Amino acid sequence: MFGAFRPTQPTFVGLLWKTPWKLSRTRKANVRARLKRVDSVIEAVKESGVQCAALTKALELPKEHEMPPRDKYTVFSRHAKGYRKGIHKVPKWTRMTLRTNPKGF
Amino acid sequence: MFTAAASLRSCASSLAKAQCRRSLATSAASSTAQSSTTTGEPLTHYRITLRRSAISLPQNIKGTLEALGIHRRLQTVYHRHTPDIAGKILTVKELVTVENVPESAVRTKWEQRQERKAPRGYSVTGSKLQVDL
């Protein structure tokens, strides 16, 4: 029943990695910390007084405290039921800008 | 001979102390400048540190890091406040941390290395022989 030979899906079918369908509390906290770190980078560039197109674009992004939880932890997906999937299903999601989603979805 | 060595040693220790003092002073200065930009020196540079690796990210992001002169994680570089550098920072904003620092806080690679090093040599604080006599 227990131990190394218990009948579970990974032991039966070999290579099987499962991704939880939603983020845990800790992972969500880490998401927020990362978002805040990026906000601080944008804030530092803004405070430097430099003006450029990239900065105006970055300032259009919602800040961590302005984002609804829906946008923090899920992203738009045209294939998923309800047009949303967990943000952790996106490859390289911790190092990408995934703050905005299509309006109405 | 002995005096020369001693003087060298004392020189080395004083140098190390001076460097220590310099680094301490600059860190204090930068922190105060961060809190109030009007009182201290003008903030002229970005201090950019790579926190997250760009492994398996698109070539344009890897190339941007190269253009900023960053080659490894936790490496720190300094760049002037210019629009092109700002754009590069914002391209890799998920990977770096950025601070605005005054001109005096700018360090070259060699200077950063020297500041990381432990102070060399030693200084004689007293002698038990002399106390006994």
CSV table of C-alpha atoms in Angstrom, one decimal:
chain,number,residue,atom,x,y,z
A,1,MET,CA,0.0,0.0,0.0
A,2,PHE,CA,2.8,2.4,1.0
A,3,GLY,CA,6.4,2.6,0.0
A,4,ALA,CA,8.3,2.6,-3.3
A,5,PHE,CA,6.0,0.0,-4.9
A,6,ARG,CA,2.6,1.4,-4.2
A,7,PRO,CA,0.3,1.4,-7.2
A,8,THR,CA,0.3,5.0,-8.4
A,9,GLN,CA,0.1,6.5,-11.8
A,10,PRO,CA,3.8,7.4,-12.0
A,11,THR,CA,5.0,3.9,-11.1
A,12,PHE,CA,2.6,2.3,-13.6
A,13,VAL,CA,3.1,4.4,-16.7
A,14,GLY,CA,6.6,5.6,-16.3
A,15,LEU,CA,7.3,9.2,-17.2
A,16,LEU,CA,4.3,11.2,-15.9
A,17,TRP,CA,4.5,14.7,-14.7
A,18,LYS,CA,1.5,16.3,-13.3
A,19,THR,CA,1.0,20.0,-13.2
A,20,PRO,CA,-1.6,21.1,-10.6
A,21,TRP,CA,-4.4,23.0,-12.2
A,22,LYS,CA,-4.1,25.9,-9.8
A,23,LEU,CA,-1.3,27.6,-7.9
A,24,SER,CA,-0.8,26.9,-4.3
A,25,ARG,CA,-0.8,29.7,-1.7
A,26,THR,CA,3.0,29.8,-1.6
A,27,ARG,CA,3.3,29.9,-5.4
A,28,LYS,CA,0.8,32.7,-5.6
A,29,ALA,CA,2.8,34.7,-2.9
A,30,ASN,CA,5.9,34.2,-5.0
A,31,VAL,CA,4.0,35.5,-8.1
A,32,ARG,CA,3.1,38.6,-6.2
A,33,ALA,CA,6.7,39.1,-5.0
A,34,ARG,CA,8.0,38.8,-8.6
A,35,LEU,CA,5.4,41.2,-9.9
A,36,LYS,CA,6.4,43.7,-7.2
A,37,ARG,CA,10.1,43.3,-8.1
A,38,VAL,CA,9.3,44.1,-11.7
A,39,ASP,CA,7.2,47.1,-10.6
A,40,SER,CA,10.2,48.4,-8.7
A,41,VAL,CA,12.4,48.2,-11.8
A,42,ILE,CA,9.9,50.1,-13.8
A,43,GLU,CA,9.6,52.7,-11.0
A,44,ALA,CA,13.4,53.1,-10.8
A,45,VAL,CA,13.6,53.7,-14.6
A,46,LYS,CA,10.7,56.2,-14.3
A,47,GLU,CA,12.5,58.0,-11.4
A,48,SER,CA,15.6,58.4,-13.5
A,49,GLY,CA,13.8,61.0,-15.5
A,50,VAL,CA,14.5,59.3,-18.9
A,51,GLN,CA,11.8,59.3,-21.5
A,52,CYS,CA,11.5,56.6,-24.1
A,53,ALA,CA,8.8,54.6,-25.9
A,54,ALA,CA,9.7,51.4,-23.8
A,55,LEU,CA,9.0,53.3,-20.6
A,56,THR,CA,5.6,54.7,-21.7
A,57,LYS,CA,4.7,51.1,-22.8
A,58,ALA,CA,5.9,49.8,-19.4
A,59,LEU,CA,3.9,52.4,-17.5
A,60,GLU,CA,0.8,51.3,-19.3
A,61,LEU,CA,1.0,47.9,-17.6
A,62,PRO,CA,-1.1,47.5,-14.5
A,63,LYS,CA,0.9,47.5,-11.2
A,64,GLU,CA,0.7,44.5,-8.9
A,65,HIS,CA,-1.8,46.2,-6.5
A,66,GLU,CA,-4.0,47.3,-9.5
A,67,MET,CA,-4.3,43.8,-11.0
A,68,PRO,CA,-7.2,41.6,-10.1
A,69,PRO,CA,-6.3,38.1,-8.8
A,70,ARG,CA,-7.7,36.7,-12.0
A,71,ASP,CA,-5.0,38.3,-14.0
A,72,LYS,CA,-2.3,37.5,-11.6
A,73,TYR,CA,-2.8,33.8,-11.5
A,74,THR,CA,-4.5,33.0,-14.8
A,75,VAL,CA,-4.1,33.9,-18.4
A,76,PHE,CA,-6.3,34.0,-21.5
A,77,SER,CA,-6.4,30.8,-23.5
A,78,ARG,CA,-8.6,30.3,-26.4
A,79,HIS,CA,-8.6,26.6,-26.0
A,80,ALA,CA,-9.4,26.3,-22.3
A,81,LYS,CA,-12.8,26.1,-20.9
A,82,GLY,CA,-13.9,29.5,-19.8
A,83,TYR,CA,-11.0,31.0,-21.9
A,84,ARG,CA,-8.7,30.9,-18.9
A,85,LYS,CA,-5.9,28.7,-17.8
A,86,GLY,CA,-3.4,28.8,-14.9
A,87,ILE,CA,-0.6,31.1,-15.6
A,88,HIS,CA,1.9,28.4,-14.5
A,89,LYS,CA,1.0,26.5,-17.7
A,90,VAL,CA,2.7,29.1,-19.8
A,91,PRO,CA,6.3,28.2,-20.6
A,92,LYS,CA,8.9,30.5,-18.9
A,93,TRP,CA,6.0,32.2,-17.1
A,94,THR,CA,8.1,33.5,-14.3
A,95,ARG,CA,10.3,35.5,-16.7
A,96,MET,CA,7.7,36.9,-19.0
A,97,THR,CA,5.3,39.8,-19.0
A,98,LEU,CA,1.8,38.3,-18.8
A,99,ARG,CA,0.0,41.1,-17.1
A,100,THR,CA,-2.8,42.0,-19.6
A,101,ASN,CA,-5.4,39.9,-21.2
A,102,PRO,CA,-7.9,40.5,-24.0
A,103,LYS,CA,-10.7,42.7,-22.8
A,104,GLY,CA,-13.9,40.8,-21.9
A,105,PHE,CA,-12.0,37.5,-21.3
B,1,MET,CA,64.4,46.1,6.4
B,2,PHE,CA,62.1,45.4,9.3
B,3,THR,CA,60.9,49.0,9.3
B,4,ALA,CA,60.3,48.9,5.6
B,5,ALA,CA,58.2,45.8,6.0
B,6,ALA,CA,56.3,47.3,8.8
B,7,SER,CA,55.6,50.5,6.9
B,8,LEU,CA,54.4,48.5,4.0
B,9,ARG,CA,52.2,46.5,6.2
B,10,SER,CA,50.8,49.6,7.9
B,11,CYS,CA,50.3,51.1,4.4
B,12,ALA,CA,48.4,48.1,3.3
B,13,SER,CA,46.2,48.1,6.3
B,14,SER,CA,45.5,51.8,6.0
B,15,LEU,CA,44.7,51.3,2.4
B,16,ALA,CA,42.3,48.5,3.2
B,17,LYS,CA,40.7,50.7,5.9
B,18,ALA,CA,40.4,53.5,3.5
B,19,GLN,CA,38.7,51.3,1.0
B,20,CYS,CA,36.4,49.9,3.7
B,21,ARG,CA,35.6,53.5,4.7
B,22,ARG,CA,35.0,54.4,1.1
B,23,SER,CA,32.7,51.5,0.5
B,24,LEU,CA,30.8,52.2,3.7
B,25,ALA,CA,30.6,55.9,2.9
B,26,THR,CA,29.3,55.3,-0.6
B,27,SER,CA,26.7,52.7,0.6
B,28,ALA,CA,25.5,55.2,3.2
B,29,ALA,CA,25.5,58.0,0.6
B,30,SER,CA,23.5,55.9,-1.9
B,31,SER,CA,20.9,54.9,0.6
B,32,THR,CA,20.4,58.5,1.6
B,33,ALA,CA,20.3,59.6,-2.0
B,34,GLN,CA,17.6,57.0,-2.6
B,35,SER,CA,15.5,58.3,0.2
B,36,SER,CA,15.8,62.0,-0.7
B,37,THR,CA,17.0,62.8,-4.2
B,38,THR,CA,17.1,66.6,-3.7
B,39,THR,CA,19.6,66.7,-0.8
B,40,GLY,CA,22.4,64.4,-2.0
B,41,GLU,CA,24.3,64.2,-5.2
B,42,PRO,CA,22.3,63.9,-8.4
B,43,LEU,CA,21.5,60.3,-9.4
B,44,THR,CA,23.1,59.8,-12.8
B,45,HIS,CA,23.6,56.1,-13.1
B,46,TYR,CA,21.6,52.8,-13.1
B,47,ARG,CA,23.0,50.0,-11.0
B,48,ILE,CA,21.8,46.9,-12.8
B,49,THR,CA,22.1,43.5,-11.2
B,50,LEU,CA,21.1,40.3,-13.0
B,51,ARG,CA,18.9,38.2,-10.7
B,52,ARG,CA,17.3,35.7,-13.0
B,53,SER,CA,19.2,33.9,-15.7
B,54,ALA,CA,18.2,34.3,-19.4
B,55,ILE,CA,18.7,30.6,-20.1
B,56,SER,CA,16.3,29.3,-22.8
B,57,LEU,CA,14.8,32.8,-23.2
B,58,PRO,CA,14.6,34.3,-26.7
B,59,GLN,CA,17.8,35.5,-28.4
B,60,ASN,CA,16.8,39.1,-28.3
B,61,ILE,CA,16.7,39.0,-24.5
B,62,LYS,CA,20.0,37.2,-24.3
B,63,GLY,CA,21.5,39.7,-26.7
B,64,THR,CA,20.1,42.6,-24.6
B,65,LEU,CA,22.0,41.3,-21.6
B,66,GLU,CA,25.1,41.1,-23.6
B,67,ALA,CA,24.6,44.7,-24.8
B,68,LEU,CA,24.3,45.8,-21.2
B,69,GLY,CA,27.6,44.0,-20.4
B,70,ILE,CA,26.1,41.4,-18.2
B,71,HIS,CA,27.5,37.9,-18.6
B,72,ARG,CA,26.5,36.0,-15.5
B,73,ARG,CA,23.9,36.1,-12.7
B,74,LEU,CA,24.4,38.5,-9.8
B,75,GLN,CA,26.8,40.5,-11.9
B,76,THR,CA,26.4,44.3,-11.3
B,77,VAL,CA,27.0,46.9,-14.0
B,78,TYR,CA,26.6,50.6,-14.0
B,79,HIS,CA,25.2,52.7,-16.9
B,80,ARG,CA,24.3,56.3,-17.4
B,81,HIS,CA,20.7,57.5,-17.5
B,82,THR,CA,20.1,57.4,-21.2
B,83,PRO,CA,17.0,56.4,-23.2
B,84,ASP,CA,18.7,53.5,-24.9
B,85,ILE,CA,19.9,52.0,-21.6
B,86,ALA,CA,16.4,52.5,-20.1
B,87,GLY,CA,14.9,50.7,-23.0
B,88,LYS,CA,17.4,47.8,-22.6
B,89,ILE,CA,16.6,47.6,-18.9
B,90,LEU,CA,12.8,47.5,-19.6
B,91,THR,CA,13.4,44.7,-22.2
B,92,VAL,CA,14.9,42.5,-19.4
B,93,LYS,CA,12.9,43.9,-16.5
B,94,GLU,CA,11.9,40.5,-15.2
B,95,LEU,CA,15.5,39.4,-14.9
B,96,VAL,CA,17.2,42.4,-13.2
B,97,THR,CA,17.0,44.7,-10.3
B,98,VAL,CA,17.7,48.4,-10.8
B,99,GLU,CA,18.7,51.2,-8.5
B,100,ASN,CA,19.5,54.8,-9.3
B,101,VAL,CA,22.9,55.8,-7.9
B,102,PRO,CA,25.1,58.9,-8.0
B,103,GLU,CA,28.3,59.2,-10.0
B,104,SER,CA,30.4,58.5,-6.9
B,105,ALA,CA,28.8,55.0,-6.4
B,106,VAL,CA,29.9,53.8,-9.8
B,107,ARG,CA,32.4,50.9,-9.6
B,108,THR,CA,34.3,49.2,-12.3
B,109,LYS,CA,34.6,45.4,-12.3
B,110,TRP,CA,38.0,45.6,-10.7
B,111,GLU,CA,36.9,48.0,-8.0
B,112,GLN,CA,33.9,45.8,-7.2
B,113,ARG,CA,36.3,42.9,-6.8
B,114,GLN,CA,38.6,44.8,-4.5
B,115,GLU,CA,35.7,45.8,-2.3
B,116,ARG,CA,34.6,42.2,-2.0
B,117,LYS,CA,38.1,41.1,-0.8
B,118,ALA,CA,38.9,40.8,2.8
B,119,PRO,CA,41.4,43.4,4.1
B,120,ARG,CA,45.0,42.2,3.6
B,121,GLY,CA,47.6,42.1,6.4
B,122,TYR,CA,47.2,42.9,10.0
B,123,SER,CA,47.8,45.7,12.5
B,124,VAL,CA,49.6,45.2,15.9
B,125,THR,CA,47.2,46.4,18.6
B,126,GLY,CA,49.5,45.7,21.6
B,127,SER,CA,52.1,43.4,23.1
B,128,LYS,CA,51.9,41.4,26.2
B,129,LEU,CA,55.7,41.6,26.6
B,130,GLN,CA,55.5,45.4,26.8
B,131,VAL,CA,52.7,45.2,29.3
B,132,ASP,CA,54.8,43.0,31.6
B,133,LEU,CA,57.7,45.3,31.5
